Coordinates of C-alpha atoms in Angstrom, one line a residue:
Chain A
X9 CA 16.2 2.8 20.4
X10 CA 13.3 -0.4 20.0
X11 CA 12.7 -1.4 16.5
X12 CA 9.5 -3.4 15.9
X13 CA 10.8 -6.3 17.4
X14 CA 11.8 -5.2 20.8
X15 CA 8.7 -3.2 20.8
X16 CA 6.5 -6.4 21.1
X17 CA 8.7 -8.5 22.7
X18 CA 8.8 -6.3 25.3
X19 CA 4.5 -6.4 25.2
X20 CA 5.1 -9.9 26.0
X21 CA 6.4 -9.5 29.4
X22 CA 3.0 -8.0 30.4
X23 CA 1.3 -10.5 32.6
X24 CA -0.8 -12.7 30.7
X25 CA 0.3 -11.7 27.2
X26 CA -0.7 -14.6 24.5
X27 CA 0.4 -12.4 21.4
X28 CA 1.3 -9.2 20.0
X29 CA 1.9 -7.2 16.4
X30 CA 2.1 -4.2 14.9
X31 CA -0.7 -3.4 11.9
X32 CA -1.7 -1.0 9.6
X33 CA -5.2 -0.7 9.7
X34 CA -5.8 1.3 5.9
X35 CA -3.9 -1.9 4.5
X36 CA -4.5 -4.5 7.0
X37 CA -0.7 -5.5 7.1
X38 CA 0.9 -7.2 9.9
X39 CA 4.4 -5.1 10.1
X40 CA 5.4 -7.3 12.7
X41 CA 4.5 -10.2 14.7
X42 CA 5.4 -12.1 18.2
X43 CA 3.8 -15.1 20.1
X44 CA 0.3 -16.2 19.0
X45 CA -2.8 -14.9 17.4
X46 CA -6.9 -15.9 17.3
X47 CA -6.9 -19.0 15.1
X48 CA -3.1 -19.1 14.7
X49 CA -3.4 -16.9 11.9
X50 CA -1.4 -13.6 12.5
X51 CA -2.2 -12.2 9.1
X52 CA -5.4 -12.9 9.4
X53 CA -6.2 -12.2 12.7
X54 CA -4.4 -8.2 11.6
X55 CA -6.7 -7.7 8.5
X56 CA -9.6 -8.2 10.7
X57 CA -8.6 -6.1 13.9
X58 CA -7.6 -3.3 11.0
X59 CA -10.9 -3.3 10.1
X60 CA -12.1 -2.7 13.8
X61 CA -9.3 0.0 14.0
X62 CA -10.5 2.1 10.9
X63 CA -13.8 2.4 12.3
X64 CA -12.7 3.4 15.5
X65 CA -10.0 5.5 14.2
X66 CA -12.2 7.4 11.0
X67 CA -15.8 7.6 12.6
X68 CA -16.2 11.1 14.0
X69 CA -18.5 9.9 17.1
X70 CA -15.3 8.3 18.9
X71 CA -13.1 11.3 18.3
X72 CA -12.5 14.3 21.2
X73 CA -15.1 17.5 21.1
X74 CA -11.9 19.6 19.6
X75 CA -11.2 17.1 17.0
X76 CA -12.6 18.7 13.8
X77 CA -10.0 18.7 11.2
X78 CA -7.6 15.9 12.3
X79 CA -4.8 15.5 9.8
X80 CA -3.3 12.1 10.2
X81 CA -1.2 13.0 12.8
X82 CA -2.1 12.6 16.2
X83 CA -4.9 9.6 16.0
X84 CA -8.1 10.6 17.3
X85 CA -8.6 7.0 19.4
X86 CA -6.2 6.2 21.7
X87 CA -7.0 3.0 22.5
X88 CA -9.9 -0.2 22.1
X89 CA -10.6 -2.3 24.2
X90 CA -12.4 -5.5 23.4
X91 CA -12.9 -8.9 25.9
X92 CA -14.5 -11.9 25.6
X93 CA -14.8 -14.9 28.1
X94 CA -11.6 -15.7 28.6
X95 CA -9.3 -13.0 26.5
X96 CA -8.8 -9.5 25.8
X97 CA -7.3 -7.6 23.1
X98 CA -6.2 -4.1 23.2
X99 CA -5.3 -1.9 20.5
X100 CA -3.4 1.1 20.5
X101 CA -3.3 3.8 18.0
X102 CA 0.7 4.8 17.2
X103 CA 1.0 8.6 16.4
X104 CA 3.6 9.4 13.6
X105 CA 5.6 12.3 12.4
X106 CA 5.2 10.5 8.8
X107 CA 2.0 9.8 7.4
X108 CA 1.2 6.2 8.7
X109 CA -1.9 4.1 10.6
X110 CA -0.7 2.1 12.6
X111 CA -1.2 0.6 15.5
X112 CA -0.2 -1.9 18.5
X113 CA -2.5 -4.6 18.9
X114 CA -1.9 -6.6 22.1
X115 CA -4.2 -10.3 23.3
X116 CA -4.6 -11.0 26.8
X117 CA -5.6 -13.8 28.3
X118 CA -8.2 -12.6 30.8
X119 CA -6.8 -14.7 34.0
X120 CA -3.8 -13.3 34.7
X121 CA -3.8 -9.9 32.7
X122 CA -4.1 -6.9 33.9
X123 CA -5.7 -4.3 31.6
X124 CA -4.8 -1.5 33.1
X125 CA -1.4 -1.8 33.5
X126 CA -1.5 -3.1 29.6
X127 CA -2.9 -0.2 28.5
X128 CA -0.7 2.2 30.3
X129 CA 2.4 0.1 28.9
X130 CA 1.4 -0.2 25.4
X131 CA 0.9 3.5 25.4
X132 CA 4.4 3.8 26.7
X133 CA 5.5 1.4 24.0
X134 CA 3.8 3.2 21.2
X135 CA 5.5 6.8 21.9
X136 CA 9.0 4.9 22.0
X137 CA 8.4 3.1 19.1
X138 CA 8.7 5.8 16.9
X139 CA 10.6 8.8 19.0
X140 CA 13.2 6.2 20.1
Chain B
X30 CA 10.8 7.8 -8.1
X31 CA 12.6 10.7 -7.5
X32 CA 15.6 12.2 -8.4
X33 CA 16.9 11.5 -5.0
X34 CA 16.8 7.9 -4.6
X35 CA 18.0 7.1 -7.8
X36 CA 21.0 4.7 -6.6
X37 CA 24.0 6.7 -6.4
X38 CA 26.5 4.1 -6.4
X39 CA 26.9 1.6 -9.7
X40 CA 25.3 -1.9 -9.0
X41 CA 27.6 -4.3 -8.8
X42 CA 26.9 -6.5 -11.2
X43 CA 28.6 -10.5 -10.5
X44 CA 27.9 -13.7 -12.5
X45 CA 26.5 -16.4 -10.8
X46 CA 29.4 -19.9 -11.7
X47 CA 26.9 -21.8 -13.2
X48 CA 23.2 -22.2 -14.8
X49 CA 21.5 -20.0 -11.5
X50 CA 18.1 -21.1 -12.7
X51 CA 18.4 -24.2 -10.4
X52 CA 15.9 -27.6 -10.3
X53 CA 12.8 -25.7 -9.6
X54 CA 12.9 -24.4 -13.8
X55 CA 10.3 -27.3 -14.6
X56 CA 7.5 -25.0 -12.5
X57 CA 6.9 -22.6 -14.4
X58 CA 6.2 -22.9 -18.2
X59 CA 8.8 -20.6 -18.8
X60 CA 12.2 -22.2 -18.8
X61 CA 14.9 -20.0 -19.4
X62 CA 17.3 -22.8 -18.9
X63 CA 20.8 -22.2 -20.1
X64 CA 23.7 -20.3 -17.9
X65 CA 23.6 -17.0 -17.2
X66 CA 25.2 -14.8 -19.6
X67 CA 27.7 -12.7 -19.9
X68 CA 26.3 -9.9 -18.0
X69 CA 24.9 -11.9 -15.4
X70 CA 21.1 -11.7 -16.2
X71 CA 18.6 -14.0 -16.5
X72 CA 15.9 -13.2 -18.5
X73 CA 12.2 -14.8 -19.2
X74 CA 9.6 -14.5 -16.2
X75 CA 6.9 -11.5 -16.9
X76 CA 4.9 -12.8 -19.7
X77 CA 4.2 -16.1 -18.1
X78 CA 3.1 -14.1 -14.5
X79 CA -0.2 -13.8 -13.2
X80 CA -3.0 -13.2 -15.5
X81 CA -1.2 -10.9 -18.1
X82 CA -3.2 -12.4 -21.0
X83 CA -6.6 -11.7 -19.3
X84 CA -5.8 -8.0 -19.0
X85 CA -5.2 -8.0 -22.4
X86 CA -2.3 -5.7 -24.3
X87 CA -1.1 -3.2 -22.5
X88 CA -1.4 0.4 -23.5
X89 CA -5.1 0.1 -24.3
X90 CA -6.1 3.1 -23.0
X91 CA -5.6 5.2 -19.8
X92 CA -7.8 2.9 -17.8
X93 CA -5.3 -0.1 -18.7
X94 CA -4.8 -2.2 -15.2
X95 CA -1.5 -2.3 -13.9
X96 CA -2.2 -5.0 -11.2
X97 CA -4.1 -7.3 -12.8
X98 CA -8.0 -7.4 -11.5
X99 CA -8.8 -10.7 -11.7
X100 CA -11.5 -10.8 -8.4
X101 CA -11.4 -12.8 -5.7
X102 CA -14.8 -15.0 -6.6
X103 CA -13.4 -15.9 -10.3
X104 CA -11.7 -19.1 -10.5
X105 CA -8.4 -18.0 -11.7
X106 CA -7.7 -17.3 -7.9
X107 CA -7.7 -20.2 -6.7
X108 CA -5.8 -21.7 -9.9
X109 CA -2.6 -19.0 -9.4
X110 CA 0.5 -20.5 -8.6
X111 CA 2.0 -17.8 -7.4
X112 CA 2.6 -14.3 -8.9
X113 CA 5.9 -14.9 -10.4
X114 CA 7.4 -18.4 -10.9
X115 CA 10.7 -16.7 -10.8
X116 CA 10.5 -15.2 -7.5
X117 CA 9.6 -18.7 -6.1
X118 CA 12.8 -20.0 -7.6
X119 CA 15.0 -17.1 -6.6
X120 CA 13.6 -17.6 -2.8
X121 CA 14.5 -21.2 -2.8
X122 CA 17.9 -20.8 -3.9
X123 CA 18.6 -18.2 -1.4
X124 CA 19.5 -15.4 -4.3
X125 CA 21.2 -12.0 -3.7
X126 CA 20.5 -9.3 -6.2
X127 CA 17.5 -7.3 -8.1
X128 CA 15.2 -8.5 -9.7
X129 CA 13.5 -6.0 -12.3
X130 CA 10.5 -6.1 -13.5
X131 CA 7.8 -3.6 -15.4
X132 CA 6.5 -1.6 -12.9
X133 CA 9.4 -1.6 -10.5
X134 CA 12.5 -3.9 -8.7
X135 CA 12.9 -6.1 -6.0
X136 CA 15.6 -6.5 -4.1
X137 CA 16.8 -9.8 -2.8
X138 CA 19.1 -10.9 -0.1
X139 CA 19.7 -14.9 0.5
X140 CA 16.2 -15.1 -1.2
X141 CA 14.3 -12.7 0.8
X142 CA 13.1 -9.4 -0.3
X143 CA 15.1 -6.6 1.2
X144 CA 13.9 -3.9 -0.1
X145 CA 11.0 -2.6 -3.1
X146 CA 10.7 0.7 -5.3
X147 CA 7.7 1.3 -7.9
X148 CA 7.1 4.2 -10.2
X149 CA 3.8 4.1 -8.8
X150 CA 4.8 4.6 -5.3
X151 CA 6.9 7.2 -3.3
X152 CA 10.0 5.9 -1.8
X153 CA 11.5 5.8 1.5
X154 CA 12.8 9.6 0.6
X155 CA 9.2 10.8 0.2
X156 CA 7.3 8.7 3.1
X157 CA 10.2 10.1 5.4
X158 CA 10.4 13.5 4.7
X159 CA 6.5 14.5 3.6
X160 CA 5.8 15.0 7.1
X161 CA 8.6 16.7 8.5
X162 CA 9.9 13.3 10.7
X163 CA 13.5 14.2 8.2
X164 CA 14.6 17.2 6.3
X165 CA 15.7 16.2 2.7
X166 CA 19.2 17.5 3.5
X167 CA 19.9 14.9 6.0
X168 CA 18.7 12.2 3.7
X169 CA 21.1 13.6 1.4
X170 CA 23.7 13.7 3.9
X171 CA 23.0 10.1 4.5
X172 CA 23.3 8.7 1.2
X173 CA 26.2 10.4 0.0
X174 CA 27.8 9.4 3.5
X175 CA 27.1 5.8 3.1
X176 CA 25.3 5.3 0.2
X177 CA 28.5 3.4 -1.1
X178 CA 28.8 1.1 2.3
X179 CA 25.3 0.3 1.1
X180 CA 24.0 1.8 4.8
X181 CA 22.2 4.7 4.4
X182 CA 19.3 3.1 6.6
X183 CA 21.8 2.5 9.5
X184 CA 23.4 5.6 9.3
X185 CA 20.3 7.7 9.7
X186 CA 19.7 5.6 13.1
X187 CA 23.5 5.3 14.4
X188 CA 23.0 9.6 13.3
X189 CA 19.9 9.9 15.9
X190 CA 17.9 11.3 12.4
X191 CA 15.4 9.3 13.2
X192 CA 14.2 6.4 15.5
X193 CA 14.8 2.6 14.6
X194 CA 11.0 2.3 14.7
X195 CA 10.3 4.6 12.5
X196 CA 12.7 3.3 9.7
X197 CA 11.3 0.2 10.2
X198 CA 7.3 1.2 10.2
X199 CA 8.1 3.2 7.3
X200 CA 10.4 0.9 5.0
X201 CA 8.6 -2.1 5.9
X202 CA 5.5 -0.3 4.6
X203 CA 7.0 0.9 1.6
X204 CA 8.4 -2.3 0.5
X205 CA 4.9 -4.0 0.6
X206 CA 3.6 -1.2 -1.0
X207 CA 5.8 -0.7 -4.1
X208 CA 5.7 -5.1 -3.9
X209 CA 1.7 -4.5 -4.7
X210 CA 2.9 -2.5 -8.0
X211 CA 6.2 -4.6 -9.1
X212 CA 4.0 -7.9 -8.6
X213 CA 1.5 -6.5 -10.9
X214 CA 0.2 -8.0 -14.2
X215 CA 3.5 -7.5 -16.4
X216 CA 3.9 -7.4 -20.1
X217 CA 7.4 -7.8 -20.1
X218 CA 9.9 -10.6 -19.0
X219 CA 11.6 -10.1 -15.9
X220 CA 15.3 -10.3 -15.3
X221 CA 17.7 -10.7 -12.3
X222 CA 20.3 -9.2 -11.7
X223 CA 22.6 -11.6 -9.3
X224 CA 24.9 -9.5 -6.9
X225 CA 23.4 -6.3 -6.7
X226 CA 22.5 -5.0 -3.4
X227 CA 20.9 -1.7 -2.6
X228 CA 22.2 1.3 -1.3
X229 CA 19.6 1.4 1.8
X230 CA 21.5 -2.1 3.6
X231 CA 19.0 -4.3 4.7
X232 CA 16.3 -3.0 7.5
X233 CA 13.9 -5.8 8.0
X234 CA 14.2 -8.1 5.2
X235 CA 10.4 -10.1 4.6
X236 CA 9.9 -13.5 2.6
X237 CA 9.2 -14.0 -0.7
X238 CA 6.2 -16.0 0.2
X239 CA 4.4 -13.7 2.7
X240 CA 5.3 -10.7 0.8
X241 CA 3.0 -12.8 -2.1
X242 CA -0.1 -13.4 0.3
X243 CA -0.2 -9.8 1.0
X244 CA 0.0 -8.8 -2.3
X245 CA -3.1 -11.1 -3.3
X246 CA -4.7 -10.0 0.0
X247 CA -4.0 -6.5 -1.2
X248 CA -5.9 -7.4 -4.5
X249 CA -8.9 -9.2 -2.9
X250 CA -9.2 -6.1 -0.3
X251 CA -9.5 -3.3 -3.2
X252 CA -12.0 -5.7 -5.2
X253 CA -13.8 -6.1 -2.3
X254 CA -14.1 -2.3 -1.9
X255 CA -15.1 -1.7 -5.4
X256 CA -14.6 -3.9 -8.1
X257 CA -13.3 -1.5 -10.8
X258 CA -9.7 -0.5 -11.2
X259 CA -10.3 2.5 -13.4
X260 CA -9.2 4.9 -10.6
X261 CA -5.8 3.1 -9.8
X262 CA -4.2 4.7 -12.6
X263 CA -6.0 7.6 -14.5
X264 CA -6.8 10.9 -13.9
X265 CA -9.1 11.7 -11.2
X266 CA -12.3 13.8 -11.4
X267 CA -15.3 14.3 -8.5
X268 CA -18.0 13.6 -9.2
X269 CA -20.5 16.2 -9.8
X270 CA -22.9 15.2 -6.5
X271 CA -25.5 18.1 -4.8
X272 CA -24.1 17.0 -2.1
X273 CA -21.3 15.0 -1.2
X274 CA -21.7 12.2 2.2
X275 CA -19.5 12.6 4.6
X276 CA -15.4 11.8 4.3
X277 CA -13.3 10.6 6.8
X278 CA -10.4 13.0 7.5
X279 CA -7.8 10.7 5.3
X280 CA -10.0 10.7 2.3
X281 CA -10.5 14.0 2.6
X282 CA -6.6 14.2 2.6
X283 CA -7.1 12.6 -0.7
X284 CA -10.5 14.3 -2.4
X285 CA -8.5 18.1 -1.7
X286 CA -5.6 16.8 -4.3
X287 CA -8.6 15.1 -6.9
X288 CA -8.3 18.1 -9.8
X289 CA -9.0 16.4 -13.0
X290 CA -5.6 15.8 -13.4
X291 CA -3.5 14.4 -11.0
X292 CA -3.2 10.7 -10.9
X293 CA -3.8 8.4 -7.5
X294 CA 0.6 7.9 -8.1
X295 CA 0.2 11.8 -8.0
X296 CA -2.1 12.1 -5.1
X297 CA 0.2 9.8 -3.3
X298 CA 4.0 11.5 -3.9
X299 CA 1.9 15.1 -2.9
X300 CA 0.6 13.6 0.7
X301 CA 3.8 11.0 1.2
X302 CA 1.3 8.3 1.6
X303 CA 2.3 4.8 0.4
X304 CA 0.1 4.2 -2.9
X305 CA -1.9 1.3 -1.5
X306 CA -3.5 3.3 0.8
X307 CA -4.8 5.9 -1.5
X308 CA -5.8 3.6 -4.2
X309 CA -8.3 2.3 -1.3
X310 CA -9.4 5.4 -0.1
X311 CA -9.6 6.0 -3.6
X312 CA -11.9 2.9 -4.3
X313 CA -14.0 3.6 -1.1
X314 CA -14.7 7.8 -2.7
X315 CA -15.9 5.8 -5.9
X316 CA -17.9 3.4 -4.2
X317 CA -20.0 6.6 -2.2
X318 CA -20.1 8.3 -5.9
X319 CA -17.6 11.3 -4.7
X320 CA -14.6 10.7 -7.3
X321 CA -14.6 8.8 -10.6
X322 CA -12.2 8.8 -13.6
X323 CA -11.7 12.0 -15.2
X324 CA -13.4 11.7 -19.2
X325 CA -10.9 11.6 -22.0
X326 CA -10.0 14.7 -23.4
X327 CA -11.9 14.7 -26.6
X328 CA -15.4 16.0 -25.8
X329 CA -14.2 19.8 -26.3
X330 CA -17.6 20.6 -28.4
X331 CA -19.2 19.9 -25.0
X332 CA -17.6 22.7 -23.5
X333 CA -20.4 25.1 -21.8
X334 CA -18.8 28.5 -23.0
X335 CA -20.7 26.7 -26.3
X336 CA -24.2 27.2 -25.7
X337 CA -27.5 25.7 -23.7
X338 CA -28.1 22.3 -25.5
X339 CA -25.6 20.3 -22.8
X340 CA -27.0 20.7 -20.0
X341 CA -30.6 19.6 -21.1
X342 CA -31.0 16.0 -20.0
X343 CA -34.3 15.9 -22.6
X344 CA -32.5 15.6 -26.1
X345 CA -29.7 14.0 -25.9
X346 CA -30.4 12.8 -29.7
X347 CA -29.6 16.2 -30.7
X348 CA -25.9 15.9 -30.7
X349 CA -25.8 13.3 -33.7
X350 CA -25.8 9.8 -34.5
X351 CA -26.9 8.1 -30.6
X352 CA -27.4 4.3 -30.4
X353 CA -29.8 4.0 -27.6
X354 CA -31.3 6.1 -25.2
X355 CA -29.8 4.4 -22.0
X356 CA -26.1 5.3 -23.1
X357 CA -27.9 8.4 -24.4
X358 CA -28.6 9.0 -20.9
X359 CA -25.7 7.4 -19.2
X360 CA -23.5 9.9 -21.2
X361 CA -25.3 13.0 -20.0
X362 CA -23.8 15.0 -17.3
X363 CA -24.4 14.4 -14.2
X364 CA -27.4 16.9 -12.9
X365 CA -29.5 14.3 -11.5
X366 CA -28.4 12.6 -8.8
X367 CA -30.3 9.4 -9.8
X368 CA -28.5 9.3 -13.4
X369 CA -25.5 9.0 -11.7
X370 CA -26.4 6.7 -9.3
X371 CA -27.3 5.0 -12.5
X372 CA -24.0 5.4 -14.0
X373 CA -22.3 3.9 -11.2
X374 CA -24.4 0.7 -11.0
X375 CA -23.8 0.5 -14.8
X376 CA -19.9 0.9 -14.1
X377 CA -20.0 -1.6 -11.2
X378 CA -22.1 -4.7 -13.1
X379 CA -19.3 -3.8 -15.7
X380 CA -16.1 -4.0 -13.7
X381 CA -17.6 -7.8 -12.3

């Protein structure tokens, strides 16, 4: 049964893993945090990848054809991918029995990740997060 | 709060050996100084917090802010020592117990918070059960079974009720949202109650000072969204618009409980949703013009079972002693879509 903690400490072990955290992207909270962040800022660097999150998450042009009505349980993203020169950062949506938006965001460093395996992982990590 | 997580077992209640406002009491400009007394409370923090004097008396009217709006551009930001000189002090002696303030308690454990309930806010009970994630009977079950070991939170993991993620995603949550509410502007002082531990047992406890940036954070991020708290605590109305833009499937969630009548506290209990994140879908509906504050009460004569003259936009001079046309106007119903555009510039130069 991970709590938050294992949950990104176990994110970490992914090759090439710089940081990782749980946020909530309505809020912009950092529920948890583990290794380091853009800047050095954690909080920070949460506020602004909710931001990207929300958009992603609440903008009916990145949800599936069925998706009409979607009621805040099963995200319509799974995932976002965004790289730069020498990073990565992945973010994956968490879905919740309660009534949450959250979501795991993971930073890569671009030589020795592997973004496929990250992103089949932090899916793996984000059911077992919450079912246990 | 509800019914249910009222705390079933009595708080204990322990004094503190000597004067447990330790060397940090020349901070603030309160100093309560002396020992504790007899029943192991301290007293004298609210008044002095945050910008109580520039939200004026409480109890004003029902747009009366309970988190203090000062923005993020005026000066008195940058000029805040923190939102509660006696948290700051609490921390840094590593206190245990509750501290209880207007709009809700904190609860400390070697000076960091624990755990946080609001008024304002649903609890742990609500955000758990809402969805279906735990049927009230178990958390029943749980608190009665070891509400008294002060475990309930372990027990409904050790129980397989629900997932240790889960507890944490959603207490964590909770406890920064009711924070937002207890850390409001206050017109009363704060006490602390030394000893008493909650019921829940500790889950993932946060410190005092992060739990303060995110707060402030919190206040910046509304502000930012749209400046005027009117909507955090009144009745909400929407806005009569021809027709409505587009609202993302959580506001939506929200707009289907706006009635007139229900409160963003309301809105939040009905849809298990910690309070925060209504009040911002909330500020982002009344930034697009789709909800605003539901009027006082008192304009019965306006009713439309009355007659015609309301809805004509031409004479609003008819209906007695006006000032000026522009408020004339500004009072009018909202049939034309550019009046209440208008109105919402009006309310928005206001709220800065």
């Amino acid at each position: 049964m991970p709590g938050i903690d294992e949950c990104l400490l176990e994110a970490m072990r992914l090759p090439g893993a710089l940081g990782a955290s749980v946020v909530d992207w309505t809020s912009g909270l950092a529920l948890g945090t583990v290794g380091d962040a853009p800047g050095g800022d954690h909080e920070t660097t949460a506020a602004e990848a909710a931001e990207l999150a929300r958009l992603a998450a609440e903008h009916r042009a990145f949800a599936p054809d069925e998706e009409i009505g979607w009621e805040g349980k099963e995200p319509p993203v799974e995932d976002l991918i965004v790289s730069n020169r020498d990073t990565y950062h992945l973010l994956r949506f968490v879905a919740t029995t309660f009534d949450s938006s959250v979501f795991l965001h993971l930073w890569l460093a671009r030589s020795d990740g592997n973004l496929a395996l990250a992103r089949i992982r932090l899916g793996e990590m984000a059911g077992r997060l919450v079912l246990g | 709060m509800t019914v249910i997580s009222t705390p079933p077992p009595p708080l204990p209640v322990r004094r503190k050996p000597n004067g447990p406002i330790g060397p940090a009491g020349t901070t603030g400009s309160v100093a309560p100084g002396g020992p504790a007394d007899a029943a192991g409370q301290v007293g004298a923090d609210g008044c002095a917090d945050g910008r109580a004097g520039s939200t004026g008396p409480a109890g004003l009217t029902g747009s009366a802010d309970p988190i203090g709006s000062a923005g993020p551009g005026s000066p008195g930001r940058a000029a805040a020592p923190g939102l509660s000189p006696m948290l700051h002090r609490l921390a840094a002696e590593r206190a245990t117990g509750v501290l209880l303030r207007e709009h809700g308690t904190l609860y400390l454990s070697e000076g960091r918070i624990v755990h946080a309930e609001s008024p304002e806010t649903p609890g742990l009970d609500v955000l758990l059960t809402t969805g279906g994630l735990l049927h009230p009977d178990a958390w029943r079950e749980a608190v009665a079974q070891a509400g008294a070991r002060r475990r309930v939170g372990r027990y409904l993991v050790d129980h397989g009720r629900i997932s240790e993620g889960s507890l944490e995603l959603c207490h964590v949550a909770a406890v920064f949202d009711a924070a937002y509410f207890v850390l409001g502007a206050s017109g009363e002082p704060a006490r602390f109650r030394y000893g008493a531990v909650h019921w829940l047992g500790a889950v993932r406890p946060v410190p005092v000072a992060a739990l303060e940036r995110e707060t402030l954070r919190r206040r910046e991020l509304l502000h930012r969204i749209w400046p005027d708290p009117a909507t955090d605590s009144a009745p909400l109305a929407r806005a009569e618009l021809p027709a409505g833009p587009p609202v993302t499937a959580r506001q939506g969630a929200v707009l289907d409980q706006v009635d007139g009548v229900r409160t963003a506290a309301d809105i939040s209990h009905v849809l298990g949703r910690p309070a925060f994140h209504t009040l911002v879908d909330l500020r982002r509906l009344v930034a697009a013009g789709i909800v605003r504050a539901a009027p006082p009460r008192a304009a019965e004569p306006e009713d439309p079972s009355h007659g015609p003259p309301a809805p004509d936009p031409h004479h609003p001079q008819q209906s007695g002693a006006i000032v000026d046309p522009v408020s004339a106007l500004l009072a009018q119903p909202a049939a034309d879509p550019g009046i209440a555009l208008l109105r919402r510039l009006r309310d928005a130069l206001e709220a800065l």
